[in-house]
Short mmCIF file of C-alpha atoms in Angstrom, two decimals:
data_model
loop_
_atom_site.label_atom_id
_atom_site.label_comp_id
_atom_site.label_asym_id
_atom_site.label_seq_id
_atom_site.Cartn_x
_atom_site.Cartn_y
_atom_site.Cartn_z
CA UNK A 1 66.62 6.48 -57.22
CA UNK A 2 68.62 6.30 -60.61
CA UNK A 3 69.72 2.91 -61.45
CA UNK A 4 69.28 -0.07 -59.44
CA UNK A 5 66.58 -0.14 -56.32
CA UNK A 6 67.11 -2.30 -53.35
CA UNK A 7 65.71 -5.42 -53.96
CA UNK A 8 67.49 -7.24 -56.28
CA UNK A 9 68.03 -10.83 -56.96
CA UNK A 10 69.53 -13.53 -54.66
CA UNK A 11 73.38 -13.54 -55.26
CA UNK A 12 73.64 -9.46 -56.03
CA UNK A 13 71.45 -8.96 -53.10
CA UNK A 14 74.39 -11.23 -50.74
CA UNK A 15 76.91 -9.02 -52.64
CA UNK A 16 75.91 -5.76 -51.98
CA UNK A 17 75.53 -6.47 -48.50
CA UNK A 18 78.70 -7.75 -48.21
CA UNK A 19 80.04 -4.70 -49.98
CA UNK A 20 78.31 -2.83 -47.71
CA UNK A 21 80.03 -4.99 -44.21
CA UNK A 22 83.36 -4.83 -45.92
CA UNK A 23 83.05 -0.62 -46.54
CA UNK A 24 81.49 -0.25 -43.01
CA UNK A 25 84.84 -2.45 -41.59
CA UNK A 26 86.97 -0.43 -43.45
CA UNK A 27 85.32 2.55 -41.73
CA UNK A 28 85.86 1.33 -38.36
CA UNK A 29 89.13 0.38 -39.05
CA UNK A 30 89.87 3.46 -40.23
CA UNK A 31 88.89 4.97 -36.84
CA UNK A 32 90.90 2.88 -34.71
CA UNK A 33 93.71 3.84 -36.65
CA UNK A 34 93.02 6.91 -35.71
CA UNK A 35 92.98 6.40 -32.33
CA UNK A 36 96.29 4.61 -32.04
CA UNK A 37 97.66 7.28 -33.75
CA UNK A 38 96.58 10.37 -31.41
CA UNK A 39 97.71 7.70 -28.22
CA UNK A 40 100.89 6.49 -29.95
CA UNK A 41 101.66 10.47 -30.11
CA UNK A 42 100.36 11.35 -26.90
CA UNK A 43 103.05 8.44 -25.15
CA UNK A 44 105.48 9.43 -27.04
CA UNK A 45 104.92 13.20 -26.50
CA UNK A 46 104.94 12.50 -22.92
CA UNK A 47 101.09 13.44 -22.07
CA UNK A 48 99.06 10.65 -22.25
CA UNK A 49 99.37 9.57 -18.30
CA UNK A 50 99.63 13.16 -17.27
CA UNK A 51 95.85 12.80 -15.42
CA UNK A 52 97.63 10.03 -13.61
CA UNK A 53 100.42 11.45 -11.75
CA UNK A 54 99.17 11.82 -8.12
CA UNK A 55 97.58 8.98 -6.78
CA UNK A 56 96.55 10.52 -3.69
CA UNK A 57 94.38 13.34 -5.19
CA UNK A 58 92.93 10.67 -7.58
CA UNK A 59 91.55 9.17 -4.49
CA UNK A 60 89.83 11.75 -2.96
CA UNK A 61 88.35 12.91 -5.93
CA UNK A 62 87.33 9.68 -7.42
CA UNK A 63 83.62 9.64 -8.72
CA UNK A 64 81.31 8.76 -6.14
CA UNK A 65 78.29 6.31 -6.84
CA UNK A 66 76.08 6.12 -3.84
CA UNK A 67 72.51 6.40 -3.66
CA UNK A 68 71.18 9.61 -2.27
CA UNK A 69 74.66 11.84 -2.58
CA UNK A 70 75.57 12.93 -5.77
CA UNK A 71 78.99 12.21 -7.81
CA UNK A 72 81.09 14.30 -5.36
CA UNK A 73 79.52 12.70 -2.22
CA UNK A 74 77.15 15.55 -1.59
CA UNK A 75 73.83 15.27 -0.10
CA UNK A 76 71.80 17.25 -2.64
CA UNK A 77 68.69 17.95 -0.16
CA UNK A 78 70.69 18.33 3.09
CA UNK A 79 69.30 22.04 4.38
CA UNK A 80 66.18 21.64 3.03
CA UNK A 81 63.97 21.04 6.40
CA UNK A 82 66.63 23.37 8.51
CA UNK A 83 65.21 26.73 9.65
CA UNK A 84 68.13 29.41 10.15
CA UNK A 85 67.48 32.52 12.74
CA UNK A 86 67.99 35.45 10.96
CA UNK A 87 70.31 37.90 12.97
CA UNK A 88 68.35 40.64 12.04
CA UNK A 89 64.84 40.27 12.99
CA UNK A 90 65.41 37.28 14.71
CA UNK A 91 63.07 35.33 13.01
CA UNK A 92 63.37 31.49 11.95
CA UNK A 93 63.92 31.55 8.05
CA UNK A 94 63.79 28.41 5.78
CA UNK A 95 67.58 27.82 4.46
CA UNK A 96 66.73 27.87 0.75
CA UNK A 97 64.70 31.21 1.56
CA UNK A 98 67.42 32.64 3.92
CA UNK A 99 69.61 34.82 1.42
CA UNK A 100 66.67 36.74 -0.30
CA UNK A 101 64.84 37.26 3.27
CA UNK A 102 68.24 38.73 4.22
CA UNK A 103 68.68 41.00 1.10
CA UNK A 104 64.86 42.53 2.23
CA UNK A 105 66.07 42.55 6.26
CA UNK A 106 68.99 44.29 5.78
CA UNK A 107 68.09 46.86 3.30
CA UNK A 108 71.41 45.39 0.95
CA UNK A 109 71.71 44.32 -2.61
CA UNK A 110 70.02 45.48 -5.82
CA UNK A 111 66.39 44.91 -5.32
CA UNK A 112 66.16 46.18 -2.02
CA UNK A 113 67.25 49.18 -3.07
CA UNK A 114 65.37 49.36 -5.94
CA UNK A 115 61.90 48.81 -4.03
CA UNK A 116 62.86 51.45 -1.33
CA UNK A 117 63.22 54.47 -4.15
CA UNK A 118 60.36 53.45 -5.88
CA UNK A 119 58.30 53.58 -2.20
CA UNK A 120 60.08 56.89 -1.81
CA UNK A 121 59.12 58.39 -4.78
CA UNK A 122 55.66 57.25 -4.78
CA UNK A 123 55.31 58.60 -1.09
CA UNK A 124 56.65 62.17 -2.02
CA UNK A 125 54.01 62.55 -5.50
CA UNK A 126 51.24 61.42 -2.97
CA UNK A 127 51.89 63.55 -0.44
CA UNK A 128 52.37 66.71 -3.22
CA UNK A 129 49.08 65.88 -5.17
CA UNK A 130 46.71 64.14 -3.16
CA UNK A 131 43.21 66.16 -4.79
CA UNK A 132 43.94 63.97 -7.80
CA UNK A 133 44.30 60.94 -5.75
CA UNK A 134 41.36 58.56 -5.47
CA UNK A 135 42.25 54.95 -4.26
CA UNK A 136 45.27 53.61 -2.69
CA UNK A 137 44.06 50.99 -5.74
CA UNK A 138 44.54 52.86 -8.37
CA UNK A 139 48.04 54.03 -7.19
CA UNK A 140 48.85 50.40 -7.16
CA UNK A 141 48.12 49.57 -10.48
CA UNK A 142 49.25 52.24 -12.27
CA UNK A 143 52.96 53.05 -10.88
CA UNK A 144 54.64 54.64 -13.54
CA UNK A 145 52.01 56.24 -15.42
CA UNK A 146 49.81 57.87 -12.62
CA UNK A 147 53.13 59.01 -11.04
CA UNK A 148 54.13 60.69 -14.18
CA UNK A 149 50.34 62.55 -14.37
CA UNK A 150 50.39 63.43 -10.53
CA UNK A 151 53.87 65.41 -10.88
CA UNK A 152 51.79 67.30 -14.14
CA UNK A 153 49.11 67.99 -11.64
CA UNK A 154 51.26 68.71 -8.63
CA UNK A 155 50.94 72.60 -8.93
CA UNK A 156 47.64 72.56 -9.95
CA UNK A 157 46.44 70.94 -6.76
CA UNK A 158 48.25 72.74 -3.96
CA UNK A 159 46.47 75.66 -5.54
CA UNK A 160 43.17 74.43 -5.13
CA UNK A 161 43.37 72.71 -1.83
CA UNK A 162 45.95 74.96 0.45
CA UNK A 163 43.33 78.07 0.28
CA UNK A 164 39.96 76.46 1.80
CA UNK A 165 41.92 73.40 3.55
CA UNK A 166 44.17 75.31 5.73
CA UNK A 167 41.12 76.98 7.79
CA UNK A 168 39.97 73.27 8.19
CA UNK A 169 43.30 72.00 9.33
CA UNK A 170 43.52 74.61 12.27
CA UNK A 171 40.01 73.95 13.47
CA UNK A 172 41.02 69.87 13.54
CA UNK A 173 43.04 68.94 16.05
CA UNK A 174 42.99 65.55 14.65
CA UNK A 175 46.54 64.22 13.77
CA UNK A 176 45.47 62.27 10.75
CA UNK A 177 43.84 65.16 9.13
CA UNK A 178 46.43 67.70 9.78
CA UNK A 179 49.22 65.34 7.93
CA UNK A 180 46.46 64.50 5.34
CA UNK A 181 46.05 68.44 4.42
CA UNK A 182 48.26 69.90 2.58
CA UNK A 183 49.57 72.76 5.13
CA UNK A 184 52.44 70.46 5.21
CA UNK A 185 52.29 68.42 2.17
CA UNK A 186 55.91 66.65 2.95
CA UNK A 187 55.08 65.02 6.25
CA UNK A 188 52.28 63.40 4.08
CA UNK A 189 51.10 59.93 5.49
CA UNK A 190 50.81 57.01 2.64
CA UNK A 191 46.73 57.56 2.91
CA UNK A 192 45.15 60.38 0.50
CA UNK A 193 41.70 61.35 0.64
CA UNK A 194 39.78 62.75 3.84
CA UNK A 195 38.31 60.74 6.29
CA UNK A 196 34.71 61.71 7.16
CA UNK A 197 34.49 61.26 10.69
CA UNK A 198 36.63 63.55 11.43
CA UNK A 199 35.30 66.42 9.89
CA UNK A 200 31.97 68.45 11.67
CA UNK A 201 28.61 68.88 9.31
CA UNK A 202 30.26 72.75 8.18
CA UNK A 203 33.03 71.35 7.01
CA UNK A 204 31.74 68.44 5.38
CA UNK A 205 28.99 70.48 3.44
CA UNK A 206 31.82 72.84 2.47
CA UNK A 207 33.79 69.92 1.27
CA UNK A 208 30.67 68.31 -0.55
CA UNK A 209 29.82 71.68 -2.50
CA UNK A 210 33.48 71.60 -3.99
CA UNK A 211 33.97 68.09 -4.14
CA UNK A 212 32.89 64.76 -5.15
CA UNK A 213 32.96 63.21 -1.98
CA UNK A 214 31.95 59.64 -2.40
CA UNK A 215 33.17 57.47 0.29
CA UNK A 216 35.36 54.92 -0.89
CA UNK A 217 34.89 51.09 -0.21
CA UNK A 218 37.90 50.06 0.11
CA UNK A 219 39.87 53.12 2.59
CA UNK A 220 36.62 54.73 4.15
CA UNK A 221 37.80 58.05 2.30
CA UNK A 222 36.04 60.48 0.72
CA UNK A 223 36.33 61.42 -2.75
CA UNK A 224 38.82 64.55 -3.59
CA UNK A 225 37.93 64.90 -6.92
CA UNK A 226 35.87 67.47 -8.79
CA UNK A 227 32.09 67.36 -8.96
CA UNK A 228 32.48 66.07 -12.04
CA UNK A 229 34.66 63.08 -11.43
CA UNK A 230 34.15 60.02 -13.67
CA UNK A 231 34.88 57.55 -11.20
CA UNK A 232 31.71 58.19 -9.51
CA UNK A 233 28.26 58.31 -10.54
CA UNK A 234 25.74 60.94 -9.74
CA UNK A 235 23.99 58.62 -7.57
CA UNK A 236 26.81 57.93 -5.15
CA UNK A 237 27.19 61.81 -5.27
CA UNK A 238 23.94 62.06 -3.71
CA UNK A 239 23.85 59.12 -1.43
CA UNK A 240 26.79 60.16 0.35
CA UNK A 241 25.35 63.67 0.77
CA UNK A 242 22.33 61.83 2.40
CA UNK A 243 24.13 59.57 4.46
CA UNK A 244 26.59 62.83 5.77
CA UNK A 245 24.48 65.34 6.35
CA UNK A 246 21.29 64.01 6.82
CA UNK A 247 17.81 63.44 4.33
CA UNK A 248 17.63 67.34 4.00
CA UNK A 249 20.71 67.34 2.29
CA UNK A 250 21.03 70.22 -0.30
CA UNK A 251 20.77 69.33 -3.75
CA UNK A 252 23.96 69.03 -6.09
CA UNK A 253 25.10 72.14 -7.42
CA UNK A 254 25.19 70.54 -10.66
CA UNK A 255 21.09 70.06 -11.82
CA UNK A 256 19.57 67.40 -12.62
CA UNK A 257 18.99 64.48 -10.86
CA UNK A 258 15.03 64.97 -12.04
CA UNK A 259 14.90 64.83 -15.94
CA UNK A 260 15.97 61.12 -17.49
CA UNK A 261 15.37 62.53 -20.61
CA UNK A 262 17.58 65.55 -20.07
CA UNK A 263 21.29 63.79 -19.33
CA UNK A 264 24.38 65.21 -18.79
CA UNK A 265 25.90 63.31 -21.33
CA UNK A 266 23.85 65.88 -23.38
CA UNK A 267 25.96 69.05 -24.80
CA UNK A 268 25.32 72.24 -23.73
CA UNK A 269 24.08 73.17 -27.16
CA UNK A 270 21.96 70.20 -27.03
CA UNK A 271 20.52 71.00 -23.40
CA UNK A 272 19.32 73.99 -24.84
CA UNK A 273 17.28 72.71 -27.19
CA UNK A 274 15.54 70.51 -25.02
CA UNK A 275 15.17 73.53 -22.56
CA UNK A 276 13.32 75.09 -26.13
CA UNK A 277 11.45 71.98 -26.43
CA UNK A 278 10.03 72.31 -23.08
CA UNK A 279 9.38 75.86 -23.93
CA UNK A 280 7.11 74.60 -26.40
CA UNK A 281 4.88 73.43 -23.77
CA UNK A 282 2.95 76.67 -23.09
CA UNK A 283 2.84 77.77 -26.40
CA UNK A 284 1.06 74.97 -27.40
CA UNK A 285 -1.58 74.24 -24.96
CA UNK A 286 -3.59 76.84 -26.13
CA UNK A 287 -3.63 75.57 -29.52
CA UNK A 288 -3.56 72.08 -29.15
CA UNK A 289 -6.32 71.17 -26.19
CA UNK A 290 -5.44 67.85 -26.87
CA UNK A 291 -1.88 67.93 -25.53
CA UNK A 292 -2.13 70.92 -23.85
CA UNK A 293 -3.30 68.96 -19.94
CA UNK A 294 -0.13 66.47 -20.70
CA UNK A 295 1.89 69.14 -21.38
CA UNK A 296 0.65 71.48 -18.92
CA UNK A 297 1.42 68.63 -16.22
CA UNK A 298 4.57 67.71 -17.61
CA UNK A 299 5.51 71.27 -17.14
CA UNK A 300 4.58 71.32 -14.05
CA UNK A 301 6.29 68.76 -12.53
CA UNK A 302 9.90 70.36 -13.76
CA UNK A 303 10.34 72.37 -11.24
CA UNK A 304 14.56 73.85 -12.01
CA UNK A 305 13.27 74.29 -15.56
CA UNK A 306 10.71 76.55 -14.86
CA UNK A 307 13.22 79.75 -14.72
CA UNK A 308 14.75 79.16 -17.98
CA UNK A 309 11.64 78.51 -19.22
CA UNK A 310 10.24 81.96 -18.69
CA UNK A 311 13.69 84.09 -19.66
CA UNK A 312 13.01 81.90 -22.71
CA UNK A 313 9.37 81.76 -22.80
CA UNK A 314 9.66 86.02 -24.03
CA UNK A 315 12.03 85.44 -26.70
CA UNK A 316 9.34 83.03 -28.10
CA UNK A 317 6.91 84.60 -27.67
CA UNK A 318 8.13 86.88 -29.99
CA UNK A 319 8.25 84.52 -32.75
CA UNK A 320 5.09 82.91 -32.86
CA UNK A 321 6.22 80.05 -34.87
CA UNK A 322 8.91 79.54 -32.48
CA UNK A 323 7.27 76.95 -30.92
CA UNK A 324 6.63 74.07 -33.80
CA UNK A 325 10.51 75.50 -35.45
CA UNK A 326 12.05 74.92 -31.67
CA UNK A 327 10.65 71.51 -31.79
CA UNK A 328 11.90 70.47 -35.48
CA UNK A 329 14.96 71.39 -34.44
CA UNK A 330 15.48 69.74 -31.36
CA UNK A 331 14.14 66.43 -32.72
CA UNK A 332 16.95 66.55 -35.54
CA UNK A 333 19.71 67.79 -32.51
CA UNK A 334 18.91 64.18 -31.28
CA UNK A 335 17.70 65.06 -28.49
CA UNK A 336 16.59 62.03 -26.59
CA UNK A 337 13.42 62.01 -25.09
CA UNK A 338 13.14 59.68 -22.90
CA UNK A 339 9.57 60.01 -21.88
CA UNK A 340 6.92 58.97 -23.83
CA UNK A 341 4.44 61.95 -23.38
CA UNK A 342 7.17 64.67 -24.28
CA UNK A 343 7.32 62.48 -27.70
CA UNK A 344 3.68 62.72 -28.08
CA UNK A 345 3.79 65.84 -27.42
CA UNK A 346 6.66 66.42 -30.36
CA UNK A 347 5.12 64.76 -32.29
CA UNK A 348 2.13 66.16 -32.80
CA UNK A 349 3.41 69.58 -32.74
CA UNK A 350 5.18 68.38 -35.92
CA UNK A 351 2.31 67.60 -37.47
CA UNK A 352 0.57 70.64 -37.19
CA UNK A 353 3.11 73.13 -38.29
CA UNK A 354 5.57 71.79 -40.62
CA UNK A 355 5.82 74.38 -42.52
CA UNK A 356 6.74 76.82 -40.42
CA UNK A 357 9.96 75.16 -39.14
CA UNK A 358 12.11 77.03 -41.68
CA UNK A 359 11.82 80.77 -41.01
CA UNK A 360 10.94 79.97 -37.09
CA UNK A 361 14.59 78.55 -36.60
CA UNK A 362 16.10 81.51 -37.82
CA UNK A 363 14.51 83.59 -35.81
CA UNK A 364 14.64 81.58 -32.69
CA UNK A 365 18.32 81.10 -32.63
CA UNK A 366 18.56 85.48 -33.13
CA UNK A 367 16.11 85.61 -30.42
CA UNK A 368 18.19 83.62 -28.79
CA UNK A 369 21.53 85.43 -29.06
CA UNK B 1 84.04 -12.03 -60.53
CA UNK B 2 85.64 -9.41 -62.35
CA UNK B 3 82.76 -7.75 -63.21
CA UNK B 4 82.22 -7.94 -59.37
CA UNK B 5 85.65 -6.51 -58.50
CA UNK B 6 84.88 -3.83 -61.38
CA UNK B 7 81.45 -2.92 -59.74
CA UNK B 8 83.43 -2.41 -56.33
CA UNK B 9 85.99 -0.35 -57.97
CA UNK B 10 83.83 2.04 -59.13
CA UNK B 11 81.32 2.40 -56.23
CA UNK B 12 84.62 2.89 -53.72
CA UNK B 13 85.91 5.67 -55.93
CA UNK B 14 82.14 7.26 -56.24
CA UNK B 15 82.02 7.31 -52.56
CA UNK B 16 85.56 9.12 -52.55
CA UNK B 17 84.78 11.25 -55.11
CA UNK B 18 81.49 12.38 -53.93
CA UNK B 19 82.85 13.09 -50.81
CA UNK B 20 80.58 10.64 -49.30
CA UNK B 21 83.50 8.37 -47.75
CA UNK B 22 84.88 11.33 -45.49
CA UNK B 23 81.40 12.27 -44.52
CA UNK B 24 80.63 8.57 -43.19
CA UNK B 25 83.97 8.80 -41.23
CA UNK B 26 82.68 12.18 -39.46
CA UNK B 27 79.64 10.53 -38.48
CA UNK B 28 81.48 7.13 -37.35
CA UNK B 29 84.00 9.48 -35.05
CA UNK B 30 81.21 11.67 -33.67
CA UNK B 31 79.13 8.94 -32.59
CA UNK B 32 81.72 6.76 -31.63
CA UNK B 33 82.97 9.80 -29.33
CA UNK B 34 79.22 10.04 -28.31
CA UNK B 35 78.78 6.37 -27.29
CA UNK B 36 81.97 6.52 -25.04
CA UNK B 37 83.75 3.96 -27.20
CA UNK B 38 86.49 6.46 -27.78
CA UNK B 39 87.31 6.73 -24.13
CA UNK B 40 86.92 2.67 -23.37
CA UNK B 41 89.33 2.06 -25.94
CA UNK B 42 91.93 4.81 -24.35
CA UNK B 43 91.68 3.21 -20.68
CA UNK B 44 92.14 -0.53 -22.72
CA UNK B 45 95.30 1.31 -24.24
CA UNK B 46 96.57 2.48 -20.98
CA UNK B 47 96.38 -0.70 -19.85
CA UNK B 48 97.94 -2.53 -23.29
CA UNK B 49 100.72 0.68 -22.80
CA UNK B 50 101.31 -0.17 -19.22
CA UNK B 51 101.61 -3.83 -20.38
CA UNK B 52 104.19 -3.26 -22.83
CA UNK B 53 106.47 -0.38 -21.06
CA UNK B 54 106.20 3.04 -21.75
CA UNK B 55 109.19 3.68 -23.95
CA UNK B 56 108.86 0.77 -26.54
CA UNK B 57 104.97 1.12 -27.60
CA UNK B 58 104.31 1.31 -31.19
CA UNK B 59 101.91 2.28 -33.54
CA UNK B 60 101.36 -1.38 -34.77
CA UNK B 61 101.78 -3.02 -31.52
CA UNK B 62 98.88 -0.59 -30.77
CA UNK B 63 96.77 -1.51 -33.90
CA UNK B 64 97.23 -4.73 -33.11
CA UNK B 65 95.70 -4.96 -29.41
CA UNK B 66 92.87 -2.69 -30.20
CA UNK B 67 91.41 -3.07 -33.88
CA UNK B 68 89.62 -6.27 -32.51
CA UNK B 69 88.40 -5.07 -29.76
CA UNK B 70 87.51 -1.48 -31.10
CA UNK B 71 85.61 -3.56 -34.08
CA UNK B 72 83.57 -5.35 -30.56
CA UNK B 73 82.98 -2.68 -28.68
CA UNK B 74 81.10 -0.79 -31.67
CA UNK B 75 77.72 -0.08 -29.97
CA UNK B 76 74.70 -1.86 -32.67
CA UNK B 77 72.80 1.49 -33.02
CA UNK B 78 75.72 3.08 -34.41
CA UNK B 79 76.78 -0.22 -36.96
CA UNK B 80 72.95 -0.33 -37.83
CA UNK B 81 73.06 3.76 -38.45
CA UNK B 82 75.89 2.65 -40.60
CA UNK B 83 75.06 0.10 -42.60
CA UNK B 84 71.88 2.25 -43.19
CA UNK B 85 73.70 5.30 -44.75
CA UNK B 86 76.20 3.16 -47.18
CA UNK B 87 73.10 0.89 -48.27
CA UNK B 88 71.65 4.23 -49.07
CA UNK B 89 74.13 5.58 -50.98
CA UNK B 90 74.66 2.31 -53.20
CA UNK B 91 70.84 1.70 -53.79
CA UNK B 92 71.19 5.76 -55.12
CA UNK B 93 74.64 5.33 -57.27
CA UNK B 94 75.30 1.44 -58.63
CA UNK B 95 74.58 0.66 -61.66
#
């Protein structure tokens, strides 16, 4: 805002609006002129009626203002209660859903095809790898990135699972089971995993000592991972051993379903130090009467430790100290001891020899090696 | 009165100058196109054209027929849009 604002007084105010009407006139005047021009041109030129020339065809396509058709006398919603059969599967389709039902029905057009190769390719990596498989699930969700691991993992499996499988498959006359092994891995059905009824108790306690096993939820199949699998716990591992084979079943090849304290998220290096701290038991009853009964039970109780114990128990024995060292060390490895007497027990081994913990660890790990 | 006829002087040859004059007759066109004015004015010609025989229309007898009516027909959003941009520009450049 420079100069002058808008309100101003009475007679400049009634001037400057009338300046204002007489530049807006001039404006529109200006764009009238503008249009007689371009029509003047357009007669003379010839053009200007050239829409005009067939009165018939003006007619018929005049502009249509009804309610409920549209501007070229359409009805917009006409099809959309009719059903259509389809000549195919002879089913009754909706219209608006008729052409993409009939791209699926008759195998044509770009998606069809599209969906077919990716069934066909997922069908020939299942039927290649299926140890690695777990749940028809997980194969759903991961398309493109499990396929790419299976065909990684392809060799791999047919190692593992022609050699003991193949004995199976002849004994089975089961259909399902013969497909499902991997004799002939092509004429693979879409399901992986083995189904437990058919197998006899041999064959399932064979399959249980290799293999995971645990029944799935969702397609009644068992497991074909390792023992080790991460999809399933150690629990299931042992309930479906149970509920297979009976409430003898063998125990797990892998130890430890007894000791909380002793994990297997534990490293080996670790589980040896625990297996040490155990060690200490013995050594220190005599010593210590006070924790020797807790320790004595305690040691008792463990029954899979006991031979480790005593292939360790001589090289301890050689160094005396061994015992209080082996302790110091395995409470700075971290070991985690869950129960509270084996702390106790720790604990007051550290107390009484402290000072011995730095010779004694030397001499326990050479015993050791 | 001349001091009047000065101030006009000078604000119609601002607006020229500045451009602003050729800008307000975009806008005018375009809306006037927008509106449909532009098209109710052609069928009024046809008619007028139709009137007067093909062969012996011209330019004035057009100007003549349609100016009024073209200045009627104006829709008020577009005069009020207008009157808004050229009060603008004189509140921002009289002296």
């Amino acid at each position: 805002m420079k100069m002058e604002d808008m309100p101003l007084s009475g007679p400049d105010n009634t001037k400057l609006e009338a300046l204002v009407h007489d530049i807006y006139s001039e404006l529109v005047e200006d764009a009238c002129l503008g249009l007689c021009f371009e029509v003047h041109r357009a007669v003379k030129q010839g053009y200007f009626f050239l829409d005009e020339t067939d009165q018939e065809s003006m007619k018929e396509f005049e502009i249509v203002d009804q309610p409920g058709v549209d501007i070229f006398g359409q009805v917009y919603n006409q099809w959309k209660n009719k059903e259509c059969e389809c000549p195919n599967c002879k089913r009754l389709i909706a219209a608006s859903r008729f052409a993409p039902h009939l791209e699926k029905c008759l195998g044509m057009g770009r998606n069809s095809s599209r969906i077919a190769n990716r069934r066909l390719a997922s069908n020939n990596n299942m039927s290649k790898s299926e140890s690695d498989q777990e749940d028809n699930d997980d194969l759903n969700d991961n398309d493109w990135s499990y396929g790419a691991e299976k065909k990684a993992k392809k060799r791999k499996s047919d190692k593992n699972q022609n050699s003991p499988r193949r004995s199976k498959s002849l004994k089975h006359k089961n259909g399902e089971l013969g497909s499902s092994i991997s004799t002939e891995p092509y004429k693979y059905n879409y399901s992986t995993g083995i189904s437990y009824e058919s197998l006899g108790p041999d064959e399932v306690r064979s399959l249980l000592s290799t293999q995971c096993g645990v029944i799935s939820e969702h397609t009644k199949k068992m497991c074909t991972r390792s023992q080790r699998c991460p999809q399933h716990t150690d629990e299931q591992r042992r309930a479906v051993r149970v509920f297979l084979l009976g409430p003898s079943a063998p125990p797990l090849p892998d130890t430890d379903p007894v000791v909380e304290s002793d994990s297997f998220d534990i490293p080996d290096g670790q589980t040896l130090m625990s297996r040490l701290q155990w060690e200490d038991s013995p050594d220190i009853s005599p010593a210590d009467s006070a924790s020797s009964k807790t320790s004595t039970n305690h040691s008792d109780s463990r029954k899979p430790k006991k031979k480790k114990r005593t292939s360790l128990s001589l090289n301890s024995g050689g160094g005396g100290g061994g015992g209080g060292g082996g302790v110091g060390v395995s409470l700075t490895g971290g070991c985690s001891s869950g129960s509270s007497s084996q702390s106790n027990i720790s604990l007051s081994t550290k107390k009484k020899r402290p000072k011995l913990t730095g010779p004694s660890i030397s001499s326990i790990y050479d015993d050791l090696n | 009165m001349s001091k009047e006829s000065r101030m006009r002087a000078t604000i119609n040859q601002k607006l020229t100058e500045m451009g602003e004059r050729e800008r307000l007759k975009e806008i005018l066109r375009a809306k006037l196109t927008e509106c449909g004015w532009k098209d109710q004015m052609k069928a009024h010609c046809k008619e007028v054209i139709k009137e007067k025989g093909l062969e012996h229309v011209t330019v004035e007898d057009l100007m003549v027929e349609i100016t009024p009516k073209g200045r009627a027909l104006v829709p008020d959003s577009v005069k009020k849009e207008l009157l808004h941009r050229i009060r603008a520009f004189l509140s921002q450049h009289a002296t």
